[in-house]
XYZ file of C-alpha atoms in Angstrom:
317
model
C 18.521 6.422 -0.130
C 19.574 8.647 -3.017
C 21.891 7.486 -5.793
C 23.753 10.522 -7.173
C 23.858 11.296 -10.876
C 27.517 10.335 -10.884
C 26.503 6.697 -10.268
C 25.589 4.769 -13.420
C 25.071 1.219 -12.185
C 23.991 -0.767 -9.149
C 25.760 -4.099 -8.984
C 24.667 -7.686 -8.444
C 23.095 -8.230 -4.990
C 24.384 -4.790 -3.961
C 21.806 -4.279 -1.204
C 20.748 -7.876 -0.683
C 18.851 -8.261 2.589
C 18.935 -4.559 3.591
C 15.717 -4.632 5.629
C 16.301 -1.087 6.933
C 15.986 0.336 3.414
C 12.570 2.008 2.963
C 12.911 4.152 -0.186
C 15.320 4.738 -3.045
C 15.753 7.510 -5.610
C 17.936 6.716 -8.606
C 19.749 9.537 -10.406
C 19.529 10.318 -14.118
C 22.562 8.257 -15.103
C 21.588 4.868 -13.654
C 21.520 2.532 -16.667
C 21.885 -0.857 -15.021
C 20.387 -2.484 -11.965
C 22.021 -5.833 -11.242
C 20.155 -9.054 -10.552
C 19.022 -9.408 -6.939
C 20.266 -5.866 -6.241
C 17.473 -5.277 -3.725
C 16.334 -8.813 -3.031
C 15.268 -9.318 0.569
C 14.774 -5.569 1.199
C 11.412 -6.370 2.724
C 10.687 -2.825 3.966
C 11.363 -1.073 0.674
C 8.102 0.665 -0.283
C 8.934 3.489 -2.687
C 11.117 3.581 -5.793
C 11.656 6.812 -7.747
C 13.748 6.732 -10.919
C 14.762 10.077 -12.427
C 16.192 8.840 -15.700
C 15.081 7.212 -18.948
C 13.059 4.115 -18.161
C 13.866 2.456 -21.481
C 17.157 1.301 -19.927
C 15.300 -1.071 -17.636
C 14.187 -3.267 -20.524
C 17.690 -4.511 -21.337
C 19.211 -5.341 -17.968
C 20.767 -8.779 -17.628
C 17.906 -10.756 -19.126
C 18.691 -10.884 -22.828
C 16.050 -9.782 -25.287
C 12.897 -8.551 -23.527
C 10.910 -8.771 -26.755
C 11.828 -12.421 -27.179
C 10.852 -13.352 -23.626
C 9.194 -10.320 -22.066
C 7.758 -12.134 -19.046
C 11.074 -13.605 -18.006
C 11.316 -10.953 -15.318
C 10.490 -12.436 -11.944
C 9.724 -9.182 -10.188
C 9.567 -5.433 -10.690
C 12.908 -3.616 -10.931
C 14.711 -6.833 -9.961
C 13.341 -6.427 -6.436
C 11.989 -9.594 -4.842
C 9.404 -9.833 -2.063
C 8.822 -6.121 -1.482
C 5.807 -3.846 -1.490
C 6.480 -1.166 -4.119
C 3.092 0.537 -4.124
C 3.493 3.863 -5.906
C 5.159 5.173 -9.059
C 5.662 8.923 -9.539
C 7.452 9.708 -12.784
C 9.066 13.150 -12.977
C 8.587 15.073 -16.191
C 11.197 15.672 -18.840
C 11.450 12.398 -20.742
C 9.179 10.877 -23.331
C 9.303 7.096 -23.077
C 8.482 4.335 -20.583
C 10.460 1.323 -21.775
C 9.429 -2.195 -22.768
C 8.831 -4.407 -19.722
C 9.776 -1.541 -17.390
C 7.355 -2.654 -14.658
C 6.256 -6.082 -15.825
C 4.970 -8.308 -12.986
C 4.903 -5.403 -10.480
C 1.733 -6.726 -8.892
C 2.128 -4.566 -5.762
C 1.988 -1.194 -7.528
C -1.325 0.468 -6.701
C -0.888 3.907 -8.273
C 0.952 5.330 -11.286
C 1.310 9.010 -12.145
C 2.415 9.580 -15.761
C 3.701 13.101 -16.573
C 2.768 15.237 -19.553
C 6.156 14.696 -21.238
C 5.540 10.984 -21.881
C 4.555 10.239 -25.479
C 4.986 6.441 -25.594
C 4.580 3.452 -23.278
C 6.494 0.341 -24.346
C 5.467 -3.281 -24.804
C 4.577 -5.095 -21.585
C 5.545 -1.953 -19.630
C 2.869 -2.581 -16.980
C 1.925 -6.166 -17.875
C 0.703 -8.215 -14.905
C 0.504 -5.147 -12.643
C -2.680 -6.634 -11.249
C -2.586 -4.469 -8.116
C -3.042 -1.186 -9.959
C -6.088 0.636 -8.588
C -5.726 3.928 -10.490
C -3.647 5.705 -13.116
C -3.276 9.440 -13.595
C -1.911 10.764 -16.869
C -1.366 14.465 -17.540
C -0.275 13.934 -21.146
C -2.298 15.426 -24.014
C -2.730 13.898 -26.493
C -2.662 10.433 -24.969
C 0.706 8.598 -25.068
C 0.965 5.838 -27.662
C 0.518 2.457 -25.990
C 2.428 -0.423 -27.584
C 1.306 -4.067 -27.619
C 0.440 -5.713 -24.303
C 1.481 -2.626 -22.282
C -1.321 -3.143 -19.765
C -1.943 -6.900 -20.038
C -3.778 -8.214 -16.948
C -4.246 -4.747 -15.456
C -7.925 -4.444 -14.421
C -9.566 -2.559 -17.295
C -12.190 -0.917 -15.058
C -9.811 0.984 -12.759
C -10.209 4.797 -12.851
C -7.878 6.508 -15.302
C -7.664 10.228 -14.535
C -6.926 12.345 -17.600
C -6.781 16.089 -18.411
C -9.976 17.984 -19.008
C -11.031 17.787 -22.664
C -8.739 14.868 -23.542
C -11.283 12.030 -23.510
C -11.439 11.978 -27.306
C -7.728 11.065 -27.394
C -7.689 8.490 -24.596
C -10.886 6.767 -25.700
C -9.080 5.753 -28.879
C -5.426 5.410 -27.880
C -6.134 3.715 -24.524
C -9.192 1.744 -25.593
C -8.166 -1.088 -23.241
C -9.565 0.927 -20.315
C -13.268 1.583 -19.724
C -13.363 4.052 -16.820
C -11.934 7.448 -17.766
C -12.433 10.488 -15.566
C -11.654 13.927 -16.970
C -10.074 16.014 -14.268
C -9.328 19.741 -14.127
C -6.554 19.048 -11.582
C -7.864 21.684 -9.186
C -9.193 20.993 -5.709
C -11.521 23.225 -3.690
C -11.239 23.018 0.082
C -13.597 25.194 2.162
C -13.290 25.421 5.943
C -14.415 27.589 8.852
C -12.002 29.545 10.994
C -13.862 28.367 14.101
C -16.636 25.771 14.084
C -18.002 27.259 17.315
C -18.720 30.469 15.407
C -20.076 29.077 12.155
C -20.026 26.373 9.503
C -19.509 26.267 5.734
C -20.838 24.292 2.796
C -19.955 23.859 -0.871
C -23.272 24.288 -2.659
C -21.877 23.745 -6.163
C -18.668 21.819 -6.798
C -16.525 22.968 -9.742
C -16.156 20.413 -12.513
C -13.938 19.920 -15.530
C -16.439 21.548 -17.880
C -17.992 24.035 -15.430
C -15.401 25.562 -13.045
C -17.930 27.754 -11.215
C -18.269 27.073 -7.490
C -20.834 28.307 -4.980
C -20.086 28.290 -1.245
C -22.013 29.536 1.753
C -21.148 30.310 5.361
C -23.641 29.709 8.182
C -22.961 31.706 11.375
C -23.972 30.188 14.676
C -26.202 32.060 17.115
C -24.479 35.193 18.416
C -22.180 35.475 15.385
C -22.304 36.883 11.901
C -20.353 36.108 8.758
C -17.387 38.462 8.231
C -15.490 37.564 5.036
C -13.767 34.830 3.056
C -10.000 34.482 3.192
C -9.681 35.838 -0.369
C -11.307 39.113 0.723
C -14.837 38.572 -0.576
C -17.727 39.345 1.770
C -20.406 37.802 -0.484
C -22.498 35.079 1.094
C -23.451 32.874 -0.698
C -20.299 33.370 -2.755
C -20.064 32.429 -6.456
C -16.638 32.356 -8.103
C -14.581 30.599 -10.788
C -11.974 28.090 -9.650
C -8.781 28.686 -11.650
C -6.300 26.836 -9.438
C -5.966 24.780 -6.264
C -8.083 26.711 -3.764
C -8.265 26.735 0.031
C -11.019 29.051 1.255
C -11.652 29.943 4.897
C -14.779 31.646 6.309
C -14.343 34.109 9.176
C -17.024 35.125 11.657
C -17.441 37.833 14.296
C -19.672 38.279 17.328
C -22.924 39.973 16.370
C -22.975 43.662 17.275
C -26.742 43.825 17.520
C -29.165 46.239 15.826
C -27.508 49.476 14.635
C -24.226 48.336 16.121
C -25.465 48.722 19.710
C -24.192 46.011 22.044
C -24.709 45.431 25.759
C -21.689 47.657 26.473
C -23.650 50.679 25.100
C -20.964 51.487 22.560
C -22.510 52.436 19.234
C -20.662 52.092 15.928
C -22.217 53.178 12.624
C -21.523 54.738 9.232
C -22.670 58.277 8.404
C -21.910 60.307 5.288
C -18.928 58.214 4.337
C -17.483 58.394 7.831
C -17.456 55.870 10.675
C -18.850 57.137 13.948
C -18.171 55.658 17.384
C -20.272 56.754 20.380
C -19.853 55.787 24.015
C -16.192 54.792 23.784
C -15.463 56.811 26.966
C -11.765 57.258 26.252
C -11.137 53.717 25.028
C -8.812 53.456 22.024
C -10.628 53.043 18.697
C -9.072 51.366 15.640
C -10.539 50.944 12.148
C -9.360 48.205 9.765
C -10.233 47.531 6.154
C -10.819 44.043 4.689
C -7.095 43.655 4.007
C -6.350 44.196 7.701
C -4.807 47.656 7.238
C -5.187 50.163 10.082
C -7.002 53.331 8.967
C -7.424 56.775 10.611
C -10.717 57.464 12.396
C -12.905 60.570 12.213
C -14.143 62.833 9.426
C -12.635 60.777 6.626
C -14.447 59.859 3.429
C -14.121 56.078 3.485
C -14.737 54.283 0.165
C -17.769 52.030 0.024
C -16.975 48.704 1.646
C -16.852 46.692 4.836
C -14.729 47.820 7.794
C -13.982 46.433 11.233
C -13.933 48.725 14.248
C -12.171 47.674 17.434
C -13.058 49.634 20.600
C -10.741 48.916 23.501
C -10.912 45.246 24.408
C -14.505 44.871 23.198
C -15.374 42.469 20.343
C -14.762 43.970 16.914
C -17.792 45.461 15.136
C -18.497 45.278 11.423
C -19.531 48.489 9.663
C -20.721 48.764 6.061
C -20.099 52.104 4.351
C -22.387 52.816 1.383
C -21.796 55.965 -0.643
């Protein structure tokens, strides 16, 4: 359910007992959530609030600083399993008591725009299993913000920011600097070959090394980014999905059982024994090239003869 930006309040017991409700997104202008607004919504599992969380500290319960643990449940929602908090960027403050007693929240993602986390903001969130913060330097944490949160849970922080978090978030003991990039390496066909990450990139050393292992009867062709190096060493600069492609082995000197011979000579690609079958030459980008008496640049090319398996040819000038 999405509450439009034109809506600024959700009234008392507005959705009481709505068991069909599974998720809610509140627009930027919501500044009041009434008591028992979502009580009994037993299937509600995800709450996303797009506005300024400081408003939640002053809803219907008097002074939160005078009695900050008066809240009986997170976001005035009783008996539900709110398990994840994703805060969009653009605002700077998570309010006092914003999520106090939310013992079902397992994960919180704090954006880079946040500079301050209020008193008791996550107090008694005993179910938290991890926190990810992209803010640098670390947001200021006011008194009791993480009371009763397990101090040994992993807190994922930007690469190079440990010096800030170690001081500002000294409550926690298990920081993990993260470069925010993943490397996923797969094979195009496991029947043709397998792949392995030999060196994983890290926060301080983003160099990765991967290798492709062709199965019997196949040979490595190229990686999906165009490289034909194997093993392949490269620098990870963003989220990376890399696929290894393989081809049937052409045999020594490109001679296969079909007696068609494909080879490079003087910068040209020569095909013998085609017997009238169509011949097509492709570069590593998959572009079709003309065949015969052409000075091909040094590189790897694929030659397709009729319906026969493609052959790999290396031109060295």
